[in-house]
PDB file of C-alpha atoms and ligand atoms in Angstrom:
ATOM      1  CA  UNK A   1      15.601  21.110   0.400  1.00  0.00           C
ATOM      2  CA  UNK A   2      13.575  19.881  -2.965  1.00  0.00           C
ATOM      3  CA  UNK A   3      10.112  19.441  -2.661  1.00  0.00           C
ATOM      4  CA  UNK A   4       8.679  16.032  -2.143  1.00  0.00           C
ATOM      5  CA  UNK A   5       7.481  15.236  -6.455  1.00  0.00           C
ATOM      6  CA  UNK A   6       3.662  14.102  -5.877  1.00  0.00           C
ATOM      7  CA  UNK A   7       4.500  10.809  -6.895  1.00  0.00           C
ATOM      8  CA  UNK A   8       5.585   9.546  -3.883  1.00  0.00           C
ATOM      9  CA  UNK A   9       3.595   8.700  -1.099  1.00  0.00           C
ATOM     10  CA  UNK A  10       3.760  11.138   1.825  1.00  0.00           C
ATOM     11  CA  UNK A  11       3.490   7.645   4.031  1.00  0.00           C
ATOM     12  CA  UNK A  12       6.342   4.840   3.383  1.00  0.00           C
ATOM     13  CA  UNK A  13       4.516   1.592   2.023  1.00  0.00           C
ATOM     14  CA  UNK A  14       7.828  -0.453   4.001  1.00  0.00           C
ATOM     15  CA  UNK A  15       9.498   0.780   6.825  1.00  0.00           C
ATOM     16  CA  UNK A  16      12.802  -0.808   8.297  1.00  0.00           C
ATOM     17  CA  UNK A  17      14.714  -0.168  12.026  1.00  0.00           C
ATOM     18  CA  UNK A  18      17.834  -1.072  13.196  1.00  0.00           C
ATOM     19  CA  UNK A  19      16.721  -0.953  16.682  1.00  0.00           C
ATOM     20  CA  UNK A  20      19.565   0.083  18.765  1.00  0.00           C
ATOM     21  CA  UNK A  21      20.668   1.208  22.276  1.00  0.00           C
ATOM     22  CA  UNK A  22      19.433  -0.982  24.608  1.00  0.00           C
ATOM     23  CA  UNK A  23      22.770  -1.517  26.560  1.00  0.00           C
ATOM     24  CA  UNK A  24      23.103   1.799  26.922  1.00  0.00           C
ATOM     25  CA  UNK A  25      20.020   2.535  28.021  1.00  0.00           C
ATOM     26  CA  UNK A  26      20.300   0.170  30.744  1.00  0.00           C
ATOM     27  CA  UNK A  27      23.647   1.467  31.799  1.00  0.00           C
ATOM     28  CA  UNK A  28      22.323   5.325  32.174  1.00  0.00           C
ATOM     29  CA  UNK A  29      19.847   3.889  34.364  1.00  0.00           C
ATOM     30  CA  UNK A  30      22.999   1.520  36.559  1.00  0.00           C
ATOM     31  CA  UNK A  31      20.672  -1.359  35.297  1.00  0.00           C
ATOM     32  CA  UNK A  32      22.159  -4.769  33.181  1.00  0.00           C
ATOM     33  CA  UNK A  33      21.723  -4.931  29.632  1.00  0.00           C
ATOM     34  CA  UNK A  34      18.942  -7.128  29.894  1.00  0.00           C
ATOM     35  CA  UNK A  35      16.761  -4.754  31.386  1.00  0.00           C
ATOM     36  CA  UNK A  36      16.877  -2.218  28.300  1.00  0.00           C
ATOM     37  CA  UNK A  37      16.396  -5.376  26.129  1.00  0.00           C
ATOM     38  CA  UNK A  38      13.047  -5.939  27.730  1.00  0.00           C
ATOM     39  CA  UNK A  39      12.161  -2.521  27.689  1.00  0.00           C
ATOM     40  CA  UNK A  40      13.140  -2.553  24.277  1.00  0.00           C
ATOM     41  CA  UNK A  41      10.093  -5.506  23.155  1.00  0.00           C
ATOM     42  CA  UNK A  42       7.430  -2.854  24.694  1.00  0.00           C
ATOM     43  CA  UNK A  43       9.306  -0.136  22.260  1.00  0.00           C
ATOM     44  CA  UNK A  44       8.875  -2.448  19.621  1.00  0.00           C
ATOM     45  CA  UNK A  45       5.118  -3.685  20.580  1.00  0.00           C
ATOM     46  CA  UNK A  46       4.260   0.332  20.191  1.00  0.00           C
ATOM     47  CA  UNK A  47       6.140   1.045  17.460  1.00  0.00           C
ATOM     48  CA  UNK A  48       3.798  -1.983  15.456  1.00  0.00           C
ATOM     49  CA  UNK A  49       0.635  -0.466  16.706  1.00  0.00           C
ATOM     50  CA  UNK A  50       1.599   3.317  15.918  1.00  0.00           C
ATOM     51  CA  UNK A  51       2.936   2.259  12.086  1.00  0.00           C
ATOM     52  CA  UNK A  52      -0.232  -0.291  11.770  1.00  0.00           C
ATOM     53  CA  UNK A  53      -1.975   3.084  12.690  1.00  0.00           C
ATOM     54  CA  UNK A  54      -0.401   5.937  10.642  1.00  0.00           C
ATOM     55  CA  UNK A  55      -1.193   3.160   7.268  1.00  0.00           C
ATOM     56  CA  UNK A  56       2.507   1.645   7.263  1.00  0.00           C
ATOM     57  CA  UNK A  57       2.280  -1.939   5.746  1.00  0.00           C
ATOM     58  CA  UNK A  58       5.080  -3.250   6.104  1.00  0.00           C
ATOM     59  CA  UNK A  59       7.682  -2.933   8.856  1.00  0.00           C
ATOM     60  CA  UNK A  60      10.847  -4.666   9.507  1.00  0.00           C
ATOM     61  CA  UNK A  61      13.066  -4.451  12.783  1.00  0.00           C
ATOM     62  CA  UNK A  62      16.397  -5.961  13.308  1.00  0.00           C
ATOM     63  CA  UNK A  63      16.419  -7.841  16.312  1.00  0.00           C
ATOM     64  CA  UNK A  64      19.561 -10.027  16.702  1.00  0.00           C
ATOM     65  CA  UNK A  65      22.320 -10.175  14.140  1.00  0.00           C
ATOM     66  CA  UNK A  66      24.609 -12.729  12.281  1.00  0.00           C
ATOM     67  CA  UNK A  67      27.076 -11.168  14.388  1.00  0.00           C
ATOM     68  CA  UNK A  68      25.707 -10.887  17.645  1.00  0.00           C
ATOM     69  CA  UNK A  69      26.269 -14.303  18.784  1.00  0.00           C
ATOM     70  CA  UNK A  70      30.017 -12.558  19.541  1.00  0.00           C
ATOM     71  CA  UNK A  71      28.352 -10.734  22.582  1.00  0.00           C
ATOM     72  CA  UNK A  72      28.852 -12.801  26.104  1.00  0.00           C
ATOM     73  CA  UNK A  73      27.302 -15.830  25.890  1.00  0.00           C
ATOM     74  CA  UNK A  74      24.578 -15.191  29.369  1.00  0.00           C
ATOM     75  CA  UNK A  75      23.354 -12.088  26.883  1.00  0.00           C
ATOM     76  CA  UNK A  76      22.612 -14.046  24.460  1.00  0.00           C
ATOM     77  CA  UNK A  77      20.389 -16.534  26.268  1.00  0.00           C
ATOM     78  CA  UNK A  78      19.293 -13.804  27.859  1.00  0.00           C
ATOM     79  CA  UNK A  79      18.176 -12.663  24.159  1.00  0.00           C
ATOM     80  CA  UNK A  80      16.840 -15.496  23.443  1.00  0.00           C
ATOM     81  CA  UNK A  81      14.696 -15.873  26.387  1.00  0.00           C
ATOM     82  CA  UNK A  82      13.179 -13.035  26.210  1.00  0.00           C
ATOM     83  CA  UNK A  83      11.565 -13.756  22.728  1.00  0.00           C
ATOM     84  CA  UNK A  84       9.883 -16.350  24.326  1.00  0.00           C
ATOM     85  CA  UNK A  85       8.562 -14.398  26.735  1.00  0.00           C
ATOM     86  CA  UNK A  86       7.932 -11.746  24.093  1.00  0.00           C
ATOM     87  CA  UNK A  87       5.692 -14.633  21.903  1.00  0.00           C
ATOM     88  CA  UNK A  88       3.649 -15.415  24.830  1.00  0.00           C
ATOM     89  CA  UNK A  89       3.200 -12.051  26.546  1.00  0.00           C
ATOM     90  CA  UNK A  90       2.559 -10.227  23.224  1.00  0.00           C
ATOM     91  CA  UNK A  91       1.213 -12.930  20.244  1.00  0.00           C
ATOM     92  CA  UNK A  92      -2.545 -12.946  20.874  1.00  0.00           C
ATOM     93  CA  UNK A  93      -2.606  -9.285  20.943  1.00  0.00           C
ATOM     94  CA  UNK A  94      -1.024  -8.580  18.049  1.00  0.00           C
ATOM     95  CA  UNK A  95      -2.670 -11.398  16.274  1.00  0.00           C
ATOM     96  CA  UNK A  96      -5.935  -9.860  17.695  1.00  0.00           C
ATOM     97  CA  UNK A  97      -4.842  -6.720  15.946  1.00  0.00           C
ATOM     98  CA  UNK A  98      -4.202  -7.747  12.906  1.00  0.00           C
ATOM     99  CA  UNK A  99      -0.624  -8.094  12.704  1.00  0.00           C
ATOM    100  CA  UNK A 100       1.228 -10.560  10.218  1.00  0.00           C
ATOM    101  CA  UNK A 101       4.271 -11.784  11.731  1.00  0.00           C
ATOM    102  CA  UNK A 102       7.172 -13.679   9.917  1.00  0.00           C
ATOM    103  CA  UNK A 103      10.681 -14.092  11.237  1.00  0.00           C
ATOM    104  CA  UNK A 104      14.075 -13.455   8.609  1.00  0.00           C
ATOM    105  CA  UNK A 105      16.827 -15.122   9.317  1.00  0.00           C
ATOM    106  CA  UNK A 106      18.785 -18.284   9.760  1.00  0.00           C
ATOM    107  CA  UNK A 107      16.997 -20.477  11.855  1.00  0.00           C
ATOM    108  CA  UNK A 108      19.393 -23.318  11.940  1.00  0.00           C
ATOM    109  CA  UNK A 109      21.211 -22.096  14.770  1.00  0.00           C
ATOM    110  CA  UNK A 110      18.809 -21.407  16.909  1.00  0.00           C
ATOM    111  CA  UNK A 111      17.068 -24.051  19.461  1.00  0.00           C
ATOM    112  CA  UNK A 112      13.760 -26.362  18.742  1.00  0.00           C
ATOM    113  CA  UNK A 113      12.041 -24.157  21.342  1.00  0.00           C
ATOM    114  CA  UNK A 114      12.528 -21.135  19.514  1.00  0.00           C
ATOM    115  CA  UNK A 115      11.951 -22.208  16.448  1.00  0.00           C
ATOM    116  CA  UNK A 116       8.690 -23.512  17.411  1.00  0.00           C
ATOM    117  CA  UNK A 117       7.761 -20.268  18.762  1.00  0.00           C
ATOM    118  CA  UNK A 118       8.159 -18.424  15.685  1.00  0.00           C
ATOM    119  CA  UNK A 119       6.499 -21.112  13.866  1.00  0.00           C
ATOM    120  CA  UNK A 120       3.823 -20.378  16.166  1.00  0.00           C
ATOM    121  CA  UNK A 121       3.920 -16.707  15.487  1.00  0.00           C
ATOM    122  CA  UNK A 122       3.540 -17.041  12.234  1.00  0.00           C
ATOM    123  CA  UNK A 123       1.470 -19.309  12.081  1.00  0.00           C
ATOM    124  CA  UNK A 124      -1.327 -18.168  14.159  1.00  0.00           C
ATOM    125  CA  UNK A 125      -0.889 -14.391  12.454  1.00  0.00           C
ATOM    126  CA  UNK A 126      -0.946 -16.034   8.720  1.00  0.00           C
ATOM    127  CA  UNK A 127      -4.115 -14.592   7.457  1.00  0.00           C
ATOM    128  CA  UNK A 128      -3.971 -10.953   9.179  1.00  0.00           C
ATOM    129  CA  UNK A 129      -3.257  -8.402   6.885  1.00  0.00           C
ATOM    130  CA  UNK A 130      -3.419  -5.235   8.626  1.00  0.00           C
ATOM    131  CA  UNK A 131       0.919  -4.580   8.929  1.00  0.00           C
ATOM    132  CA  UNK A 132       3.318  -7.293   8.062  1.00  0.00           C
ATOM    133  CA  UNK A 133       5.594  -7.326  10.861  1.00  0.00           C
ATOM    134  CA  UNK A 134       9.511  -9.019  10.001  1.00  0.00           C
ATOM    135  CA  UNK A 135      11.108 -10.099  12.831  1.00  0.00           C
ATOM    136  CA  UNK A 136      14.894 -10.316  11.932  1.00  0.00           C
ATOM    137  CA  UNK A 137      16.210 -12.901  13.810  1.00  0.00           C
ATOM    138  CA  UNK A 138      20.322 -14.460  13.375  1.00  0.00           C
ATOM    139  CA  UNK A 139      19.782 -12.395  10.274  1.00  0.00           C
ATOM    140  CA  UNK A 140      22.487 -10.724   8.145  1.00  0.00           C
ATOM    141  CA  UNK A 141      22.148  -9.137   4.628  1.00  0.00           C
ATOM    142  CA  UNK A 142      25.404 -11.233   3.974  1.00  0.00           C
ATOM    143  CA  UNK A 143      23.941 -13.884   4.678  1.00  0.00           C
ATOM    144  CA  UNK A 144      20.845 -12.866   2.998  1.00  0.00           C
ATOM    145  CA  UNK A 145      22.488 -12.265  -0.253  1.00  0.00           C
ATOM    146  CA  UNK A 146      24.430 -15.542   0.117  1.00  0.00           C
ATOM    147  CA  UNK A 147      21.369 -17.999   0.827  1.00  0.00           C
ATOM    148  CA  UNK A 148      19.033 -16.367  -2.003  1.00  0.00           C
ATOM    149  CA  UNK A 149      22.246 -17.744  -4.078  1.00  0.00           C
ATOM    150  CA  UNK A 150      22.357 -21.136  -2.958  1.00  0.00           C
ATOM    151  CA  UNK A 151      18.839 -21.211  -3.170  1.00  0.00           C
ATOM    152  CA  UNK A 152      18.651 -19.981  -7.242  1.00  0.00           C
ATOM    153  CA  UNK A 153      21.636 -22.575  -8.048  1.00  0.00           C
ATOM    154  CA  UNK A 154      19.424 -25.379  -6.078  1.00  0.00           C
ATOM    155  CA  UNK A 155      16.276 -24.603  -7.907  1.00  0.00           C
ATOM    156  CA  UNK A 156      18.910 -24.810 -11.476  1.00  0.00           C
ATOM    157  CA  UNK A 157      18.447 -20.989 -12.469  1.00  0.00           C
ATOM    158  CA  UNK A 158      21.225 -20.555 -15.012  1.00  0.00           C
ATOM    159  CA  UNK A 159      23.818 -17.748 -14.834  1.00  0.00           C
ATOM    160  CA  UNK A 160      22.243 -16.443 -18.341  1.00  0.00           C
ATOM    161  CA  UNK A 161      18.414 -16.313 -16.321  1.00  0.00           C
ATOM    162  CA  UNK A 162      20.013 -14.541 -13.247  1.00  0.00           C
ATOM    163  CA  UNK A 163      19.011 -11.249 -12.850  1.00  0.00           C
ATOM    164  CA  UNK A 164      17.736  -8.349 -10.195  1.00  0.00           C
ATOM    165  CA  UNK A 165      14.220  -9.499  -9.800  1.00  0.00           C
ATOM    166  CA  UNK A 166      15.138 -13.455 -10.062  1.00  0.00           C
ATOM    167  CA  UNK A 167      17.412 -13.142  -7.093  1.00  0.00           C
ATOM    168  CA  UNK A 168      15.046 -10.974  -5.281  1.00  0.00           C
ATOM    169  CA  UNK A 169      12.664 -13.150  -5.012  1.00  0.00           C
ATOM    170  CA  UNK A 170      14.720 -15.691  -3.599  1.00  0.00           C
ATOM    171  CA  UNK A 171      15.786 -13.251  -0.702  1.00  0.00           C
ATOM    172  CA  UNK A 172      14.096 -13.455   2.514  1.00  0.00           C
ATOM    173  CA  UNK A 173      11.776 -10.171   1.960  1.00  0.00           C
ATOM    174  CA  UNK A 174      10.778 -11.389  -1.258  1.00  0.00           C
ATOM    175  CA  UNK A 175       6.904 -11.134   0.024  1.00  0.00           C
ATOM    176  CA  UNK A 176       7.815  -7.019   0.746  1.00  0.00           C
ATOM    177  CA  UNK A 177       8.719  -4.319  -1.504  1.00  0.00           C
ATOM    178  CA  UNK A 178      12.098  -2.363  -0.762  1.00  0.00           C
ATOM    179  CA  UNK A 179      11.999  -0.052   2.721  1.00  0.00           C
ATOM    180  CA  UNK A 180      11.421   3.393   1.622  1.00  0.00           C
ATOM    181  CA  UNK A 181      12.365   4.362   5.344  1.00  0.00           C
ATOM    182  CA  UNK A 182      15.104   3.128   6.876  1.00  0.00           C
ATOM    183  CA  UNK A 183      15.744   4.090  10.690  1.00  0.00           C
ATOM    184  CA  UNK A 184      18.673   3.654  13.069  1.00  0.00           C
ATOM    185  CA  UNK A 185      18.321   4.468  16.563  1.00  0.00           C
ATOM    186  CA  UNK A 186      20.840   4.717  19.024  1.00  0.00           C
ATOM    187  CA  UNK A 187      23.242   7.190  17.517  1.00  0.00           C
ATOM    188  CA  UNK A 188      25.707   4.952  15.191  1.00  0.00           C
ATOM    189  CA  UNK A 189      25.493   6.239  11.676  1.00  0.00           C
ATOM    190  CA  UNK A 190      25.759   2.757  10.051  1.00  0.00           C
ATOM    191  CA  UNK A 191      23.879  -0.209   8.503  1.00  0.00           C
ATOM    192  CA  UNK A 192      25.750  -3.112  10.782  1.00  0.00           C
ATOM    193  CA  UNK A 193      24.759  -5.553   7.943  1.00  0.00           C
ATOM    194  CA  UNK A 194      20.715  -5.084   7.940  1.00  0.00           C
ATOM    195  CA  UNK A 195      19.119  -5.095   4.743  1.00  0.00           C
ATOM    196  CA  UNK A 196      22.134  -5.020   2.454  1.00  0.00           C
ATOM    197  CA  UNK A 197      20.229  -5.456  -0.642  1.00  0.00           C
ATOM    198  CA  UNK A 198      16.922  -3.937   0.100  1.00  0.00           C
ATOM    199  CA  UNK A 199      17.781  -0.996   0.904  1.00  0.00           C
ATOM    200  CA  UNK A 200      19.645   0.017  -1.783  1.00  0.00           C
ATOM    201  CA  UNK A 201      17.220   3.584  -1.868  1.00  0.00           C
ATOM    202  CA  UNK A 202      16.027   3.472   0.813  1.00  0.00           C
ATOM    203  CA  UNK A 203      15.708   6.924   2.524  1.00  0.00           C
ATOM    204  CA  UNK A 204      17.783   7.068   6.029  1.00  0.00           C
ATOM    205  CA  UNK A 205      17.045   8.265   9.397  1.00  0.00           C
ATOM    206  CA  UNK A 206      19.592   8.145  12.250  1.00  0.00           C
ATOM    207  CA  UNK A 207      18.581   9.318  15.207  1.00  0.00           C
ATOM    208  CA  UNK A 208      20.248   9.810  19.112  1.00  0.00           C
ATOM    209  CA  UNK A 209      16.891   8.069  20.671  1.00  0.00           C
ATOM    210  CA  UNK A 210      17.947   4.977  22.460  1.00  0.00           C
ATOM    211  CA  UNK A 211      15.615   2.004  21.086  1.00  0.00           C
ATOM    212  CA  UNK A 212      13.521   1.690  24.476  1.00  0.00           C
ATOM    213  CA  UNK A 213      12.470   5.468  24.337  1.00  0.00           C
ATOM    214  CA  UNK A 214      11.582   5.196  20.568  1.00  0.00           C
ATOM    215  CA  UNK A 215       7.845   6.220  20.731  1.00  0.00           C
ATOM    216  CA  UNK A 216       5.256   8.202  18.441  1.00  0.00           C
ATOM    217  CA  UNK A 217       7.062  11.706  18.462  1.00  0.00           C
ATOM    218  CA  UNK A 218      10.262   9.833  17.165  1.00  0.00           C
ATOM    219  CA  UNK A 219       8.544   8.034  14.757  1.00  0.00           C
ATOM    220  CA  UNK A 220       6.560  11.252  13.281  1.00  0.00           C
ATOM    221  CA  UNK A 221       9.781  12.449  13.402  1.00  0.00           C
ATOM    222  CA  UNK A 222      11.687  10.306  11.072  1.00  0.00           C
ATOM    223  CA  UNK A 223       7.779  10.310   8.675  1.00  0.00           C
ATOM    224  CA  UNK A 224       8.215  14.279   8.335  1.00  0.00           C
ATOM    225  CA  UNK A 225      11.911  13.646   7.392  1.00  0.00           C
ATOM    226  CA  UNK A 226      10.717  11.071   4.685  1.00  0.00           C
ATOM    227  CA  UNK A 227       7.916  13.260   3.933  1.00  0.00           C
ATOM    228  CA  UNK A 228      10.357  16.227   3.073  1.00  0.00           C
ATOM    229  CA  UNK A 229      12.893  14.194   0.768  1.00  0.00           C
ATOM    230  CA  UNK A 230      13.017  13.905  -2.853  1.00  0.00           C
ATOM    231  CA  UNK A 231      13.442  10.507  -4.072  1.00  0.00           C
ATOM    232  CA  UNK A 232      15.316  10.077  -7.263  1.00  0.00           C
ATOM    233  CA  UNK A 233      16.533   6.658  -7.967  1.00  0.00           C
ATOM    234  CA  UNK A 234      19.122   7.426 -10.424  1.00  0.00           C
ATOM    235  CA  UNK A 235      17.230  10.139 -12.171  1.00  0.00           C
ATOM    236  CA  UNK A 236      17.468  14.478 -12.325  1.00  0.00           C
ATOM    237  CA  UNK A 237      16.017  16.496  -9.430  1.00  0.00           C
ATOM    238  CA  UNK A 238      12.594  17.558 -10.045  1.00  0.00           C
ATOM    239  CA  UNK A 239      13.530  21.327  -9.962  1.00  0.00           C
ATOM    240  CA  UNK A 240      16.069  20.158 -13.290  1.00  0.00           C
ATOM    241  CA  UNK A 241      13.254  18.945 -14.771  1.00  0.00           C
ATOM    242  CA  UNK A 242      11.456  21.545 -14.886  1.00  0.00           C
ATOM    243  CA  UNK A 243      14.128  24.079 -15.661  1.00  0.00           C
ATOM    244  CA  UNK A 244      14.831  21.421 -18.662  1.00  0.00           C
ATOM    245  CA  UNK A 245      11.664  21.880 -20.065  1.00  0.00           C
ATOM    246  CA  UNK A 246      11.486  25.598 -20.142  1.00  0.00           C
ATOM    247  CA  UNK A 247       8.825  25.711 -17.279  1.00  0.00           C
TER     248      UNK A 247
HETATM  249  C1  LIG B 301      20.289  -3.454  20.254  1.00  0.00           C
HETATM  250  O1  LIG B 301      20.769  -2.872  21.403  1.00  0.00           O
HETATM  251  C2  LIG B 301      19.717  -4.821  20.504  1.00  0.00           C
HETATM  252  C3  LIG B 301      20.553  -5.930  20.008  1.00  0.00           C
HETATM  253  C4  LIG B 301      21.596  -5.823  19.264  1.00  0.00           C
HETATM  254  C5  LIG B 301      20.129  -7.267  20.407  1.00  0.00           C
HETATM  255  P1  LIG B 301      22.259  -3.094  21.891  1.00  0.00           P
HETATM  256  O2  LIG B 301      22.278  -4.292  22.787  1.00  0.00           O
HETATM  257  O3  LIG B 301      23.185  -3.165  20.742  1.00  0.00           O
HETATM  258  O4  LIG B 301      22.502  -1.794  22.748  1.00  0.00           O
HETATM  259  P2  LIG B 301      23.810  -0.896  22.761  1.00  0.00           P
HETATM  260  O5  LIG B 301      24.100  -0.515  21.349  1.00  0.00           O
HETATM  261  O6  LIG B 301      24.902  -1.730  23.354  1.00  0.00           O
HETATM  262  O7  LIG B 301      23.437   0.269  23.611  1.00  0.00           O
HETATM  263  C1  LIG B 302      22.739  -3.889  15.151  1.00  0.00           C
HETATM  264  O1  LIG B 302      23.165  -3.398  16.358  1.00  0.00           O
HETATM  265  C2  LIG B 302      21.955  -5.143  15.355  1.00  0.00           C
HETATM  266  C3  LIG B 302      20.675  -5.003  16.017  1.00  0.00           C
HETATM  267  C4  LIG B 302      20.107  -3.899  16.405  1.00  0.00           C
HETATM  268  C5  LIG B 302      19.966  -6.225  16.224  1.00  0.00           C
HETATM  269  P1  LIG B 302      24.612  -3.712  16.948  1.00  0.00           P
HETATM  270  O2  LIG B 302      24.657  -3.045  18.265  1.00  0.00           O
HETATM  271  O3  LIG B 302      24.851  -5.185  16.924  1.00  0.00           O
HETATM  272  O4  LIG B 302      25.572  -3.025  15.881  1.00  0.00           O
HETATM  273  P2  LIG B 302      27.082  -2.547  16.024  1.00  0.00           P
HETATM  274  O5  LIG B 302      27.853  -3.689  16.612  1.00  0.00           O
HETATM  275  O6  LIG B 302      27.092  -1.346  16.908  1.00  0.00           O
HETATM  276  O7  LIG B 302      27.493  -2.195  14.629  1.00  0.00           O
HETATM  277 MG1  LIG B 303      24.233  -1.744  19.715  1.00  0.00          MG
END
């Protein structure tokens, strides 16, 4: 494999996870689904203090979909539950730690109570600066795409004035630069409408570790992988380059 080019960072500035395999998780253990849920908020309470600690600034899981409202409706009260749960067991000491939470997503559909507690969240986290945490929440990068739309035509940007960096930053990362790291747990191999936009270069990571055993050793894992890839963007492999000019 190419050498990493000494321009990029050996640490990801953003990093993004589609964190899956609860369910199963639960099952291998004869538990319900809701268990490996729960276990999977202490995954993710680690996972923020480990990236906070290895210098990550910005990290962004996937939490509940645009699509997961299709799953039986007791899981997803059970889902949404456990956030609140999640806010009160976990808020202070994150806040305490420096951790800047925001939630992405379409909040219209979920209830006052939950909307109040990520209002809360971020909120009381506003002026930490340590990791950005993104929460997304009844989030879909359909529907990302689709509202950062809506939202240019509202504010009158003509067609003409429309282009990459306008719409971006009308989308609901705007604050973030792209993910250069974007991880899947769980063993599927796809992007299940995350961050359809953002992660257009994003460097990927799939990995068999169910979400609730996700801990440091995965994590370093899926750094060394980013560490060890060349990013391009469009343009020749280093080695080219240098062939190209003879050295
Ligand atoms: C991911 O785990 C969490 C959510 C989608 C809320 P799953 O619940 O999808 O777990 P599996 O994929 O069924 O094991
Ligand atoms: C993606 O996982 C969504 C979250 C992790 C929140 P899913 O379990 O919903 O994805 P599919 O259905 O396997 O594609
Ligand atoms: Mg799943």
């Amino acid at each position: 494999m190419a050498e990493r080019p000494a321009s990029a960072p050996a640490v990801p500035r953003h990093v993004a996870i589609v964190m899956d395999g609860n369910g199963r998780w639960a099952k291998k253990r004869h538990m319900p689904r809701f268990f490996g849920h729960k276990q999977g908020v202490d995954a993710l309470v680690r996972t923020v203090h480990a990236c906070a600690d290895r210098g990550i600034e910005y990290l962004t899981v996937f939490a509940f979909s645009s699509e997961n409202w299709k799953r039986p409706s007791e899981e997803v009260s059970s889902l949404m539950g456990l956030v609140l749960v999640a806010v009160s067991k976990y808020l202070a000491k994150l806040a305490g730690d420096g951790v800047r939470v925001r939630i992405v997503g379409d909040r219209a559909q979920v209830s006052d109570k939950l909307r109040q507690a990520w209002q809360h969240a971020e909120d009381s986290t506003r002026h930490n600066t340590k990791i950005h945490l993104s929460v997304a929440f009844n989030y879909g990068g359909r529907w990302d795409i689709v509202q950062a739309c809506r939202q240019a035509m509202v504010a009158g940007v003509k067609p003409e004035d429309l282009d990459e960096a306008t719409l971006n930053s009308y989308m609901a990362l705007s604050y973030a630069p792209d993910p250069d790291l974007f991880i899947r747990t769980g063993g599927e191999v796809r992007i299940s409408n995350f961050l359809l936009w953002q992660a257009a270069y994003s460097e990927l990571v799939f990995t068999e570790c169910l979400w609730p055993e996700f801990g440091t050793e995965e994590l370093d894992s899926a750094l060394a992988q980013y560490a060890r890839r060349e990013r391009r963007f469009g343009a020749v492999p280093a080695a080219a380059e240098l062939v190209a000019s003879g050295s």
